[in-house]
Coordinates of C-alpha atoms in Angstrom, one line a residue:
Chain A
G1 CA -11.1 -13.8 -0.7
Q2 CA -7.6 -13.1 -2.7
N3 CA -4.2 -14.9 -3.3
I4 CA -1.9 -12.6 -5.2
D5 CA 1.7 -14.3 -6.1
Q6 CA 4.8 -12.2 -7.0
P7 CA 8.4 -13.6 -6.6
T8 CA 10.2 -12.8 -3.6
E9 CA 13.3 -11.5 -4.7
M10 CA 15.1 -10.9 -8.0
T11 CA 18.5 -9.5 -9.3
A12 CA 19.1 -7.5 -12.5
T13 CA 22.1 -5.6 -14.0
E14 CA 22.3 -2.1 -14.7
G15 CA 21.2 -0.9 -17.9
A16 CA 18.9 -4.5 -18.4
I17 CA 15.4 -5.0 -18.4
V18 CA 13.7 -7.2 -15.6
Q19 CA 10.1 -8.0 -15.5
I20 CA 8.6 -9.1 -12.7
N21 CA 4.5 -11.1 -12.0
C22 CA 2.3 -11.0 -10.3
T23 CA -1.0 -13.7 -10.4
Y24 CA -4.3 -13.4 -8.7
Q25 CA -7.0 -14.9 -7.9
T26 CA -10.1 -12.7 -7.2
S27 CA -13.8 -13.0 -7.5
G28 CA -14.4 -9.5 -8.4
F29 CA -11.5 -8.1 -9.6
N30 CA -11.7 -4.2 -10.6
G31 CA -8.1 -3.2 -11.0
L32 CA -4.9 -4.1 -10.3
F33 CA -2.1 -1.6 -9.0
W34 CA 2.0 -1.2 -9.0
Y35 CA 4.1 0.2 -6.5
Q36 CA 7.7 0.9 -6.2
Q37 CA 8.7 0.9 -2.2
H38 CA 12.7 1.8 -1.2
A39 CA 13.0 0.6 1.7
G40 CA 12.2 2.5 5.3
E41 CA 9.8 4.7 2.6
A42 CA 6.5 4.8 1.8
P43 CA 5.1 3.4 -1.0
T44 CA 4.9 5.1 -4.6
F45 CA 2.5 4.9 -7.5
L46 CA 3.4 3.4 -10.4
S47 CA 0.5 2.3 -13.0
Y48 CA -2.6 1.1 -12.7
N49 CA -4.4 -1.3 -15.0
V50 CA -8.1 -2.2 -15.2
L51 CA -8.7 -3.4 -18.8
D52 CA -6.6 -6.0 -20.3
G53 CA -3.1 -5.0 -22.6
L54 CA 0.3 -2.6 -22.2
E55 CA 0.0 0.5 -20.2
E56 CA 3.4 2.3 -21.3
K57 CA 4.8 5.1 -18.9
G58 CA 9.1 6.5 -19.5
R59 CA 10.8 3.3 -18.7
F60 CA 8.2 1.2 -16.5
S61 CA 5.1 -0.5 -18.0
S62 CA 2.6 -2.8 -17.0
F63 CA 0.4 -5.1 -18.7
L64 CA -2.5 -7.4 -17.5
S65 CA -4.1 -10.1 -18.9
R66 CA -8.0 -10.8 -16.5
S67 CA -8.3 -14.4 -18.3
K68 CA -5.6 -15.3 -16.7
G69 CA -5.0 -13.3 -13.8
Y70 CA -2.0 -12.1 -14.6
S71 CA 0.2 -8.7 -14.2
Y72 CA 3.3 -7.6 -15.1
L73 CA 6.1 -4.5 -14.7
L74 CA 8.8 -4.0 -17.1
L75 CA 11.3 -1.8 -16.2
K76 CA 14.0 -0.9 -19.2
E77 CA 17.3 0.7 -18.7
L78 CA 17.6 -0.5 -15.5
Q79 CA 19.1 1.9 -12.9
M80 CA 20.8 1.7 -9.7
K81 CA 18.2 3.8 -8.0
D82 CA 15.0 0.9 -9.5
S83 CA 16.8 -1.2 -6.5
A84 CA 13.4 -1.6 -4.0
S85 CA 10.4 -3.7 -3.3
Y86 CA 7.8 -3.4 -6.3
L87 CA 4.1 -3.9 -4.6
C88 CA 1.2 -5.9 -6.8
A89 CA -2.2 -4.9 -5.6
V90 CA -5.8 -6.0 -6.9
R91 CA -8.8 -4.2 -6.2
D92 CA -11.8 -5.8 -6.2
R93 CA -15.7 -5.5 -5.3
S94 CA -16.8 -6.5 -1.8
G95 CA -19.9 -5.2 -0.7
G96 CA -20.4 -1.6 -0.6
Y97 CA -16.4 -1.4 -0.3
Q98 CA -13.3 -1.5 -3.2
K99 CA -11.2 -3.1 -1.3
V100 CA -7.3 -3.2 -2.5
T101 CA -5.2 -6.5 -1.4
F102 CA -1.6 -6.2 -1.7
G103 CA 0.9 -8.8 -2.3
T104 CA 4.2 -9.2 -0.4
G105 CA 6.5 -7.5 -2.9
T106 CA 8.8 -8.4 -5.2
K107 CA 12.8 -7.3 -4.1
L108 CA 14.7 -6.0 -6.7
Q109 CA 18.5 -5.6 -6.7
V110 CA 20.0 -3.6 -9.7
I111 CA 23.5 -4.6 -9.2
P112 CA 26.6 -2.9 -11.8
Chain B
D1 CA 2.6 21.5 -1.3
G2 CA -0.3 18.9 -1.4
G3 CA 0.7 15.7 0.5
I4 CA 0.0 13.2 3.5
T5 CA 1.9 13.9 6.4
Q6 CA 2.4 11.4 9.2
S7 CA 3.5 11.9 12.9
P8 CA 6.2 10.9 15.1
K9 CA 8.4 9.4 12.5
Y10 CA 8.9 7.1 15.1
L11 CA 7.0 6.0 18.6
F12 CA 8.1 3.8 21.2
R13 CA 5.7 2.6 23.3
K14 CA 5.6 1.1 27.2
E15 CA 3.9 -2.2 27.7
G16 CA 0.6 -1.4 28.8
Q17 CA 0.8 1.9 27.0
N18 CA -2.1 3.1 24.5
V19 CA -0.2 5.4 21.9
T20 CA -1.5 7.5 19.2
L21 CA -0.6 7.7 15.1
S22 CA -1.3 10.9 13.4
C23 CA -2.2 11.3 9.6
E24 CA -3.2 14.7 7.9
Q25 CA -3.7 15.2 4.3
N26 CA -4.6 18.5 2.4
L27 CA -5.7 16.7 -1.1
N28 CA -9.2 17.1 -0.3
H29 CA -9.4 13.3 -0.5
D30 CA -12.5 11.5 0.7
A31 CA -10.9 8.0 1.9
M32 CA -8.8 7.2 4.4
Y33 CA -6.6 4.2 5.3
W34 CA -4.6 2.5 7.9
Y35 CA -2.2 -0.3 7.0
R36 CA 0.6 -2.2 8.9
Q37 CA 3.4 -3.5 7.6
D38 CA 5.9 -6.7 9.0
P39 CA 9.2 -7.8 7.3
G40 CA 8.1 -10.5 4.8
Q41 CA 4.4 -9.1 4.5
G42 CA 2.4 -7.3 2.9
L43 CA 0.4 -4.5 3.7
R44 CA -2.3 -5.2 5.6
L45 CA -5.2 -3.5 6.6
I46 CA -6.5 -1.9 9.9
Y47 CA -9.1 0.2 9.0
Y48 CA -10.3 2.1 6.5
S49 CA -12.9 5.6 6.3
Q50 CA -14.5 6.2 3.0
I51 CA -16.3 9.8 4.6
V52 CA -16.2 12.0 7.9
N53 CA -18.2 10.3 10.8
D54 CA -17.8 7.1 9.7
F55 CA -14.8 4.5 9.3
Q56 CA -15.1 0.5 9.3
K57 CA -12.8 -2.3 10.0
G58 CA -10.3 -4.1 8.0
D59 CA -8.2 -7.2 8.2
I60 CA -6.7 -7.0 11.6
A61 CA -8.6 -4.2 13.5
E62 CA -8.1 -6.0 16.7
G63 CA -6.4 -4.3 19.3
Y64 CA -6.6 -1.1 17.2
S65 CA -9.3 2.2 16.9
V66 CA -9.4 4.6 14.8
S67 CA -11.6 7.9 14.4
R68 CA -13.0 10.3 11.4
E69 CA -14.1 13.8 13.0
K70 CA -12.6 15.7 9.8
K71 CA -11.9 15.1 6.4
E72 CA -8.2 15.6 6.7
S73 CA -7.4 13.5 9.5
F74 CA -8.0 10.0 10.7
P75 CA -5.7 9.6 13.9
L76 CA -4.9 5.6 14.6
T77 CA -4.4 4.4 18.0
V78 CA -2.3 1.1 19.2
T79 CA -4.6 0.3 22.6
S80 CA -2.5 -2.0 25.3
A81 CA -4.7 -4.5 23.7
Q82 CA -2.5 -5.2 20.5
K83 CA 0.2 -7.9 21.8
N84 CA 2.5 -7.4 18.7
P85 CA 2.3 -4.0 17.7
T86 CA 6.0 -3.3 16.6
A87 CA 5.9 -2.6 13.0
F88 CA 5.7 0.3 10.3
Y89 CA 2.6 2.0 10.0
L90 CA 1.2 3.4 6.6
C91 CA -1.8 5.9 5.6
A92 CA -3.1 6.2 2.9
S93 CA -5.9 8.7 1.4
S94 CA -8.0 8.7 -2.3
M95 CA -9.8 10.2 -3.6
R96 CA -13.5 8.6 -4.5
G97 CA -13.6 7.6 -8.0
A98 CA -12.8 5.2 -10.8
Q99 CA -9.5 4.9 -10.3
E100 CA -9.2 5.6 -6.5
T101 CA -5.2 5.3 -6.5
Q102 CA -4.0 5.6 -3.1
Y103 CA -1.5 7.7 -2.1
F104 CA 0.6 6.8 1.4
G105 CA 2.4 8.9 3.7
P106 CA 5.8 8.5 5.0
G107 CA 4.9 6.1 7.5
T108 CA 5.5 5.7 10.8
R109 CA 7.7 3.1 13.0
L110 CA 6.4 2.0 16.3
L111 CA 8.8 -0.1 18.5
V112 CA 8.2 -1.3 22.2
L113 CA 10.3 -0.7 25.2

């Protein structure tokens, strides 16, 4: 099975930088996703990492260390609209199906 | 516009009643999924389908049923056997391939009267 841990809540100031961590334990790691979910809405895809290192996409970056079972999502120049939950999801190989398991999410509140 | 649609946005169920949630996609994706989301919990997989006329149980399939008669459609029925159906239901789809990023529909919120 899989175990995914993320902080439940975080608060950060508009214009600042925030790092949301995710640790996982899985037997057949095959990729890690980050999604953003505003309250009452569907998750939207932010990033995907399968190799170690940093993936940058505008104000958002995602980092992966497979040996440590660790990832983080970095949000720069925070805006009020970034207030949302951020879901870490890990894919592993389970027989013929590559199963994706979602963490419980980190609720980020951006304050003025 | 390509995307995933779910209907209705809100659905009310009476005790002992079966209800069906619709999910349609025009992205030409092979795989489709149903998740349930409860407050303070992650998304939990109910059922998934990798190809037409084939589907598998996820982690919490009891009390639910699905069909996949067409590539574009993956309806979920919440049966009376599901004793705690109040939740936010999300449908997703993905292209089979190396990354297989899942893209989500807008969700259906089911409430029990």
